[in-house]
Amino acid sequence: MADPIFDPVAGPNWVLNGRVVPMTGPNDTIDDGNVYISGGLIEAVQPADQPPPIGFDGVTPLRSGGTIFPGFVELHNHLAYNVLPLWQVPKLYEHRGQWGSHPDYRKLISGPMNVLGRTDGLVQAVVRWTEAKALIAGTTTSQGTALYSNAGIGGYYRGLVRNVEETNDSLLPEAETKIGDVEAKSAAKFLHRLEFQAARNRGMILHLAEGRSDDEEGDTANRHFRALKIDSRTWAINQALIGVHCTGLRGRNFATMRAHRGSIVWSPLSNLLLYGATTDVRRALDEAVPVALGSDWSPSGSKNLLMELKVARLHCDAEGIPVSDYELVRMVTATPAAMIGWSSQLGVIAPDHRADFAVISGKTGDPYRRLVAATEPNIVLVVINGVRRYGQVRLMNELGDLEPRRTGGLSRRLNLRQDNIEQSVADLSLGRAEDRLHDALQRLPELAHGLEHGSPQQLMAGAGRQALVSVGTGAHMATMPTDQSWFLDLDLDHESGGAHRPKLMLDGLRTGVLPSPVAAGVPLSQLLEPMALDEMAAVDDATFWATLGGEQNLPQPIRDGLFTFYGRRVPDASPGSPR
């Protein structure tokens, strides 16, 4: 068996061969190329018939047989919620303040997640399983799974997939996804915080103007954006602000974003399912506002970035928006890396960049169209920091001690070995994590009853002790005491540790305020019912497709196009749906 391979500093020199798509320009593809990797970094990228660089003589290239892209960078994903299945959205909503108050939200989303997030053994299972769900679709960087402790201290789970909030790496400046309540409620203080972030080349990823731009309840979503205006020349916007959704922006709002160097993360499927409309990307791109893609979460969004690419393609085609496949692929690679200040390290395949790759099957045809059309079985290899983490058996098997997985009926292998990780997660296989989650979701009422009656085994969420999370960075990094208990920080339920959106005043009214939680009323033990764990891959999830086919707000061209991309029979139009 090979020696264990953990992190890039210990990795050997190796060479990955295939069609290389560096994302440095639409015509820069190398049809038969070698990527030379040393210690987690790219040493060289060149045609396979050129002599190897020094130190790689005698190293046999690993022939992927596929097309090599940079690893996907996702700046909007509520990762912990991705254990939940797609929600049958009950009505058309106007803005974010409405759907979170629907009774089904507590029954099907916030209630189950509160149980999982406060039960020992399930916190670990959630972080293991949801990370793997992103990995098998080519995502190598995402928003992290947030945790909070019984001592009121926050942190992030750091695992195989790099998270943007906690890198402990001076070359990868950490993004913020929360702001203090005082800053969230004062435009001037919010701008000061943005200036602090910009001076350090750090991003601030926050929900902004989420809802329809033409809502009938007082222009709610657009008011959230206009509240950023301080005076005629000053806005609480700069290059640090990465606005998630921005569906409520219209007209010259995009010129304002461009003038102040703001950027947008677009989540079209989630927007369409909830609001029947999405971000005006035509205007955003016309104004040269950077746009990245994010899949949001599984209850009302895409399974992964592969699916979100397809929704973006279908939406642009339906609306006549002239966006090339190359530009769409940039939205999951080079563009988000640049938005968070990582363009010198990630987002392209170039020397001295991190060795993060997503490799899809096949080497012919237009590479960008091929990726947009790819589904999970087309992912043949995923590499993070120079370490092969997931892929075909023939590309992984010499690593040893791997976990088997089947995706779309095809055999794959996962390399979950990692140094410096909390033991309760390091020892947890994906299969056991999956078994725990299947069992727990079937026993939700019972587990909720235990929480309501103070079961000590459930109240102790010991997933976060010691090395699972760190608090702060560099010299300020601290390790928690051994009796510290950690819980999932469910950012779409409560806001422990900070706000996820500005809550500024406009015309005497607070904007961007989340709805008050649905009154507890019935205890969760009486409200919750057994539910299924979401399938990891769209190709394996018949329930997902049955639910999607009945979504009343999803435009027919998007629905039908998605079914076609995944080789499924297009269902008949449902009565009353916006076709």
XYZ file of C-alpha atoms in Angstrom:
579
model
C 0.000 0.000 0.000
C 1.184 3.512 -0.781
C 2.216 5.815 2.007
C -0.694 7.942 3.241
C -1.157 11.159 1.277
C -2.712 13.937 3.314
C -1.852 17.536 2.558
C 0.119 19.065 -0.314
C 3.371 19.747 1.526
C 3.857 15.992 1.768
C 2.758 15.199 -1.782
C 5.149 13.781 -4.385
C 5.775 15.261 -7.818
C 3.262 13.933 -10.301
C 1.874 14.741 -13.739
C -1.750 14.892 -14.892
C -2.374 14.412 -18.607
C -5.460 15.310 -20.631
C -7.003 18.117 -22.619
C -6.148 21.162 -20.495
C -8.565 24.091 -20.326
C -6.687 26.719 -18.299
C -9.477 29.379 -18.380
C -6.918 32.062 -19.204
C -8.664 32.724 -22.517
C -11.307 31.017 -24.675
C -8.736 29.704 -27.178
C -5.976 28.658 -24.752
C -6.900 24.969 -24.644
C -4.068 22.429 -24.949
C -5.517 19.373 -26.715
C -2.924 16.995 -25.267
C -1.326 18.629 -22.271
C 0.540 17.818 -19.090
C 0.061 19.617 -15.802
C 3.145 19.229 -13.578
C 2.350 19.258 -9.850
C 4.747 19.619 -6.940
C 3.771 20.007 -3.297
C 0.237 21.091 -4.092
C 1.291 23.739 -6.638
C 1.337 23.744 -10.429
C 4.948 23.742 -11.618
C 4.237 23.922 -15.342
C 1.468 23.541 -17.944
C 2.574 22.546 -21.427
C 1.906 20.281 -24.410
C 2.660 16.652 -23.665
C 5.321 16.433 -26.377
C 7.534 19.071 -24.734
C 10.393 18.046 -22.392
C 9.352 17.940 -18.717
C 10.600 20.576 -16.275
C 13.459 19.827 -13.902
C 12.486 17.327 -11.229
C 9.938 15.459 -13.359
C 12.261 13.260 -15.420
C 11.028 9.697 -15.250
C 7.621 10.630 -13.783
C 4.938 8.843 -15.800
C 1.923 11.069 -16.479
C -1.429 9.965 -15.096
C -3.573 9.820 -18.217
C -7.026 11.082 -17.295
C -8.515 10.524 -20.739
C -10.557 13.631 -20.022
C -10.703 17.412 -20.079
C -9.041 19.217 -17.170
C -10.626 22.387 -15.779
C -9.727 24.428 -12.700
C -11.593 23.238 -9.605
C -14.965 24.925 -9.171
C -15.201 27.852 -6.750
C -18.629 28.391 -5.159
C -19.338 31.566 -3.213
C -22.916 30.820 -2.208
C -23.963 27.534 -0.665
C -25.625 26.909 2.694
C -23.770 23.629 2.872
C -25.287 22.123 6.024
C -28.817 22.216 4.582
C -27.844 20.020 1.645
C -28.958 16.879 3.452
C -32.562 17.983 2.831
C -34.602 17.166 -0.282
C -36.063 19.675 -2.719
C -39.042 21.599 -1.340
C -42.309 21.664 -3.281
C -42.595 25.450 -3.154
C -46.235 26.132 -2.170
C -46.777 29.522 -3.846
C -45.149 32.388 -5.716
C -43.265 34.678 -3.367
C -42.331 38.328 -3.776
C -39.311 38.533 -1.447
C -37.203 36.739 1.153
C -39.370 37.942 4.024
C -42.277 35.712 2.960
C -41.271 32.109 2.353
C -39.330 31.722 5.601
C -42.594 32.348 7.482
C -44.531 29.558 5.781
C -45.428 26.747 8.235
C -43.799 24.191 5.925
C -40.469 25.939 6.446
C -40.342 24.904 10.094
C -41.688 21.431 9.393
C -39.495 20.579 6.416
C -36.389 22.767 6.731
C -35.578 24.650 9.940
C -37.061 22.039 12.309
C -35.193 19.024 10.908
C -31.952 21.013 10.726
C -32.255 22.134 14.341
C -32.535 18.490 15.376
C -29.576 17.363 13.272
C -27.497 20.360 14.244
C -27.828 19.774 18.006
C -27.491 15.982 18.175
C -24.205 14.252 18.939
C -22.884 12.245 16.016
C -25.116 13.982 13.506
C -23.143 17.223 13.346
C -20.160 15.147 12.226
C -22.286 13.223 9.736
C -23.703 16.406 8.205
C -20.302 17.990 7.619
C -18.826 14.783 6.177
C -21.764 14.069 3.884
C -22.448 17.562 2.541
C -18.777 18.138 1.781
C -18.662 14.930 -0.244
C -21.823 15.991 -2.077
C -20.015 19.096 -3.328
C -16.801 17.195 -4.064
C -18.308 14.583 -6.387
C -19.562 17.386 -8.652
C -16.164 19.080 -9.010
C -16.416 21.766 -6.312
C -13.060 22.332 -4.630
C -13.847 25.606 -2.793
C -17.122 26.619 -1.158
C -18.630 28.566 1.676
C -17.859 26.642 4.844
C -20.085 24.902 7.349
C -20.407 27.340 10.223
C -20.335 26.149 13.818
C -20.990 27.812 17.149
C -20.240 26.634 20.641
C -21.980 26.499 23.980
C -19.521 29.210 25.035
C -20.771 31.589 22.338
C -17.676 31.222 20.118
C -17.955 30.706 16.367
C -15.795 28.874 13.868
C -15.857 26.906 10.631
C -15.365 23.276 9.781
C -12.205 22.902 7.710
C -12.158 19.713 5.699
C -11.251 18.457 2.242
C -13.093 21.163 0.321
C -11.466 24.532 0.956
C -13.788 27.062 2.572
C -13.551 30.772 1.834
C -14.109 31.964 5.398
C -11.251 30.153 7.133
C -8.113 29.328 5.153
C -5.300 30.029 7.622
C -3.298 30.941 4.514
C -1.899 34.414 3.911
C -2.115 33.904 0.143
C -5.831 33.087 0.357
C -7.383 36.053 2.203
C -10.455 35.002 4.128
C -13.863 36.299 3.152
C -16.476 37.458 5.638
C -20.035 36.169 5.525
C -21.347 37.887 8.647
C -21.322 41.424 9.984
C -21.988 42.680 13.472
C -25.480 43.964 14.159
C -24.264 47.548 14.685
C -22.539 47.540 11.292
C -25.519 45.871 9.640
C -27.861 48.662 10.806
C -25.672 51.694 9.963
C -24.746 52.429 6.349
C -21.704 54.467 7.387
C -20.430 51.748 9.720
C -21.180 49.098 7.129
C -19.089 51.046 4.588
C -16.278 51.339 7.135
C -16.323 47.556 7.518
C -16.239 47.125 3.738
C -13.270 49.501 3.514
C -11.486 47.451 6.178
C -12.088 44.305 4.109
C -11.045 45.929 0.828
C -7.773 47.207 2.318
C -6.901 43.583 3.073
C -8.063 42.283 -0.309
C -10.856 40.377 1.408
C -14.397 39.845 0.220
C -17.655 40.357 2.125
C -20.237 37.827 0.905
C -23.720 38.926 1.960
C -27.310 38.386 0.844
C -28.566 41.522 -0.880
C -31.924 42.577 -2.363
C -33.373 39.063 -2.505
C -36.795 38.984 -4.143
C -38.556 40.248 -7.228
C -37.609 43.652 -8.588
C -41.327 44.335 -9.174
C -42.826 43.027 -5.938
C -46.182 44.428 -4.880
C -45.401 44.857 -1.181
C -43.651 48.214 -1.365
C -40.615 47.400 -3.500
C -39.142 45.404 -0.627
C -36.116 43.843 -2.314
C -35.059 46.979 -4.187
C -35.398 49.072 -1.026
C -32.780 46.817 0.525
C -30.335 47.915 -2.164
C -31.272 51.612 -2.057
C -30.655 51.637 1.685
C -26.931 51.330 0.871
C -26.948 54.943 -0.350
C -25.320 57.320 2.147
C -25.448 60.527 0.095
C -25.540 61.582 -3.559
C -21.977 60.384 -4.162
C -21.413 57.764 -1.473
C -22.736 54.217 -1.284
C -21.930 51.422 1.132
C -20.513 49.429 -1.772
C -16.920 48.732 -2.800
C -14.855 45.937 -4.316
C -15.226 43.894 -1.129
C -19.027 43.621 -1.435
C -20.161 40.387 -3.066
C -23.943 40.572 -3.186
C -25.719 37.221 -3.129
C -28.832 37.059 -5.351
C -29.384 40.789 -6.083
C -32.642 39.795 -7.798
C -34.251 43.035 -6.635
C -31.806 45.237 -8.557
C -33.062 46.974 -11.683
C -32.034 49.608 -14.192
C -29.240 51.879 -13.070
C -28.707 49.883 -9.877
C -26.248 47.818 -11.901
C -24.371 50.924 -13.019
C -24.087 51.843 -9.333
C -22.685 48.395 -8.554
C -20.181 48.751 -11.398
C -19.140 52.275 -10.453
C -18.409 51.167 -6.876
C -16.840 47.830 -7.979
C -19.361 45.519 -6.341
C -20.023 41.994 -7.657
C -22.863 39.453 -7.692
C -23.367 35.751 -6.992
C -26.238 34.476 -9.131
C -28.364 31.477 -8.048
C -30.931 31.176 -10.844
C -32.698 27.931 -9.931
C -33.394 28.975 -6.341
C -34.621 32.388 -7.517
C -36.909 30.877 -10.143
C -38.377 28.269 -7.798
C -39.233 30.866 -5.144
C -39.963 34.013 -7.141
C -40.497 32.915 -10.741
C -37.799 35.435 -11.718
C -34.068 35.866 -11.280
C -31.258 38.419 -11.415
C -31.146 40.705 -14.456
C -27.862 39.221 -15.635
C -28.188 40.865 -19.031
C -27.977 44.298 -17.404
C -25.303 43.149 -14.944
C -23.053 41.867 -17.722
C -23.740 44.892 -19.931
C -22.487 47.032 -17.041
C -19.439 44.748 -16.598
C -20.452 43.775 -13.056
C -18.634 40.497 -12.198
C -21.104 37.613 -11.880
C -20.381 34.198 -10.339
C -22.687 31.203 -9.928
C -23.789 29.634 -6.640
C -26.187 26.719 -6.150
C -27.622 28.115 -2.865
C -28.931 24.970 -1.092
C -30.834 21.777 -1.842
C -34.295 22.761 -0.434
C -34.871 25.295 -3.230
C -31.786 25.208 -5.413
C -29.498 23.117 -7.566
C -27.785 19.965 -6.416
C -24.426 21.449 -7.337
C -22.649 23.838 -9.688
C -22.975 21.399 -12.590
C -26.739 21.821 -12.425
C -26.528 25.572 -11.855
C -24.474 25.917 -15.045
C -27.327 24.282 -16.949
C -29.973 26.525 -15.402
C -27.876 29.567 -16.289
C -27.483 28.312 -19.871
C -31.209 27.643 -20.236
C -32.193 30.994 -18.733
C -29.840 32.941 -20.995
C -31.101 31.048 -24.041
C -34.753 31.607 -23.102
C -34.193 35.330 -22.525
C -31.905 35.858 -25.505
C -28.984 36.913 -23.314
C -25.753 36.615 -25.368
C -23.550 34.676 -22.926
C -21.096 32.086 -24.232
C -20.390 28.755 -22.572
C -16.870 30.015 -21.902
C -18.299 32.961 -19.949
C -20.534 30.612 -17.955
C -17.591 28.366 -17.060
C -15.681 31.448 -15.902
C -18.568 32.030 -13.466
C -17.537 28.888 -11.547
C -13.755 29.240 -11.919
C -11.799 32.430 -12.660
C -14.520 34.974 -11.841
C -15.330 33.877 -8.259
C -11.626 33.400 -7.512
C -10.982 36.997 -8.558
C -13.986 38.284 -6.584
C -12.482 37.034 -3.311
C -8.926 38.090 -4.123
C -7.624 34.628 -5.005
C -6.860 35.084 -8.714
C -3.112 34.638 -8.143
C -3.773 31.224 -6.587
C -6.975 29.700 -7.991
C -9.489 29.876 -10.804
C -7.082 29.150 -13.669
C -4.561 26.415 -14.474
C -1.218 28.212 -14.523
C 2.247 27.901 -12.933
C 2.478 28.820 -9.246
C -1.275 28.345 -8.777
C -2.855 25.759 -6.506
C -3.335 22.333 -8.045
C -7.153 22.235 -7.899
C -8.802 20.437 -10.820
C -12.155 19.092 -11.959
C -11.700 16.594 -14.794
C -14.625 15.551 -16.979
C -14.745 12.568 -19.319
C -13.872 12.956 -22.989
C -11.444 15.121 -24.923
C -13.383 16.025 -28.064
C -15.831 18.730 -29.033
C -16.158 22.198 -27.556
C -14.771 21.925 -23.990
C -16.992 24.625 -22.512
C -20.175 23.152 -23.965
C -19.018 19.760 -22.750
C -18.725 21.027 -19.176
C -22.053 22.854 -19.244
C -23.709 19.603 -20.386
C -21.803 17.377 -17.918
C -23.562 15.511 -15.103
C -22.070 13.888 -12.029
C -20.970 10.614 -13.725
C -18.914 12.724 -16.153
C -16.646 13.824 -13.290
C -13.708 11.416 -13.522
C -11.248 13.113 -11.138
C -11.219 15.889 -8.539
C -7.926 17.206 -7.156
C -7.537 19.664 -4.254
C -4.129 21.057 -3.265
C -2.484 18.452 -5.455
C -4.222 15.547 -3.688
C -6.558 13.274 -5.617
C -9.778 13.263 -3.613
C -12.385 11.631 -5.853
C -12.438 9.864 -9.172
C -12.524 6.795 -11.332
C -11.054 3.658 -9.807
C -8.186 3.525 -12.324
C -7.175 7.112 -11.466
C -7.304 6.578 -7.700
C -6.554 2.959 -6.861
C -2.811 3.183 -6.168
C -3.472 5.641 -3.313
C -4.786 2.828 -1.103
C -7.323 2.952 1.758
C -10.078 4.535 -0.310
C -13.826 4.523 0.140
C -15.946 3.115 -2.699
C -18.867 5.092 -4.092
C -21.250 4.637 -7.010
C -22.429 7.649 -8.964
C -24.914 7.130 -11.756
C -24.144 3.403 -11.594
C -20.397 3.987 -12.099
C -17.701 3.007 -9.603
C -15.787 5.839 -7.991
C -13.330 6.143 -5.105
C -13.014 8.795 -2.381
C -9.811 9.694 -0.580
C -10.988 11.086 2.777
C -7.639 10.887 4.559
C -6.569 14.205 5.977
C -4.089 15.396 8.554
C -4.986 17.853 11.318
C -8.681 17.064 11.494
C -10.797 16.329 14.557
C -10.795 12.596 15.204
C -14.577 12.170 15.382
C -14.791 13.262 11.746
C -11.495 11.750 10.559
C -12.699 8.313 11.674
C -16.134 8.748 10.090
C -16.505 7.167 6.681
C -18.959 8.612 4.211
C -20.940 5.377 4.322
C -21.357 5.558 8.092
C -22.225 9.238 7.906
C -24.882 8.403 5.348
C -26.281 5.599 7.529
C -26.491 7.942 10.509
C -28.360 10.559 8.515
C -30.775 8.056 6.983
C -31.569 6.741 10.455
C -31.849 10.165 12.082
C -34.164 11.599 9.449
C -36.459 8.623 9.923
C -36.443 9.243 13.696
C -36.874 13.022 13.719
C -39.838 13.074 16.145
C -37.980 10.840 18.591
C -34.787 12.881 18.409
C -36.735 16.130 18.771
C -38.420 14.716 21.883
C -34.993 13.974 23.357
C -33.863 17.543 22.743
C -37.039 18.971 24.247
C -36.490 16.930 27.389
C -32.806 17.684 27.722
C -31.276 14.378 26.697
C -27.577 14.869 27.577
C -26.467 12.547 24.777
C -28.161 14.787 22.243
C -27.418 18.167 23.758
C -23.671 17.513 23.586
C -22.758 18.117 19.946
C -19.114 17.146 20.357
C -18.211 17.596 16.701
C -16.176 20.689 17.296
C -13.609 19.910 19.951
C -9.989 20.784 19.364
C -8.870 20.523 15.744
C -12.249 20.431 13.993
C -12.435 24.194 14.090
C -10.084 27.009 14.850
C -11.058 30.473 16.003
C -9.141 33.354 14.413
C -6.141 33.042 12.159
C -2.373 33.015 12.407
C -1.057 34.165 15.768
C -4.621 34.740 16.951
C -5.769 31.178 16.304
C -7.043 29.461 19.432
C -7.908 25.881 20.320
C -11.031 25.197 22.310
C -10.952 23.349 25.648
C -11.810 19.672 25.583
C -15.229 20.209 27.179
C -16.256 22.623 24.415
C -19.415 21.568 22.555
C -20.201 22.665 19.024
C -23.408 22.941 17.048
C -24.314 23.712 13.447
C -24.734 27.452 12.927
C -27.902 27.383 10.822
C -27.572 30.702 9.060
C -31.049 30.607 7.549
C -32.656 30.061 10.951
C -30.832 32.220 13.477
C -27.947 34.643 13.333
C -25.640 33.714 16.160
C -22.409 35.624 15.749
C -23.571 38.201 13.218
C -25.941 39.210 10.445
C -25.880 37.703 6.951
C -27.418 40.743 5.284
C -27.398 44.512 5.827
C -30.433 45.752 7.789
C -30.205 49.427 6.966
C -32.908 52.084 7.357
C -34.704 53.607 4.361
C -37.516 56.121 4.791
C -37.822 55.188 8.432
C -38.166 51.451 7.793
C -35.631 48.713 8.432
C -34.700 46.781 5.259
C -33.304 43.301 4.814
C -34.823 41.979 8.029
C -35.523 38.287 8.162
C -39.074 37.348 9.149
C -39.749 36.542 12.754
C -39.537 32.789 13.241
C -42.830 30.981 12.890
C -44.273 30.759 16.401
C -43.104 27.545 17.975
C -46.642 26.521 18.905
C -46.510 22.785 18.341
C -43.299 21.194 19.677
C -41.021 19.798 16.984
C -41.551 16.301 18.358
C -45.223 16.623 17.394
C -44.686 18.554 14.171
C -41.869 16.674 12.443
C -42.357 13.533 10.400
C -39.848 11.017 9.051
C -38.160 12.260 5.888
C -35.620 11.018 3.371
C -31.996 12.037 3.043
C -31.423 13.894 -0.210
C -29.621 11.875 -2.849
C -26.053 13.027 -3.421
C -26.242 13.146 -7.247
C -29.059 14.424 -9.456
C -28.678 11.439 -11.786
C -29.586 9.099 -8.908
C -32.532 11.042 -7.489
C -35.955 10.100 -8.860
C -37.645 12.012 -6.029
C -35.884 15.228 -7.005
C -37.130 14.972 -10.581
C -40.682 14.170 -9.498
C -40.690 17.239 -7.257
C -39.057 19.481 -9.848
C -41.625 18.456 -12.446
C -44.385 19.813 -10.205
C -42.752 23.118 -9.219
C -45.373 25.740 -10.056
C -43.045 28.768 -10.359
C -40.387 27.246 -12.618
C -40.669 28.452 -16.238
C -41.300 25.615 -18.669
C -38.146 26.177 -20.794
C -35.992 25.779 -17.674
C -37.866 22.741 -16.416
C -37.954 20.975 -19.770
C -34.355 21.859 -20.544
C -33.107 20.427 -17.244
C -34.963 17.170 -17.814
C -33.409 16.981 -21.280
C -29.872 17.712 -20.044
C -30.164 14.803 -17.605
C -31.688 12.420 -20.148
C -35.084 12.238 -18.444
C -38.520 12.228 -20.017
C -39.978 15.718 -19.997
C -43.214 15.678 -17.959
C -46.451 17.235 -19.070
C -46.959 20.841 -17.975
C -48.666 20.970 -14.574
C -51.959 22.888 -14.307
C -51.576 26.527 -13.330
C -47.811 26.639 -13.747
C -46.177 29.585 -15.540
C -45.444 27.979 -18.895
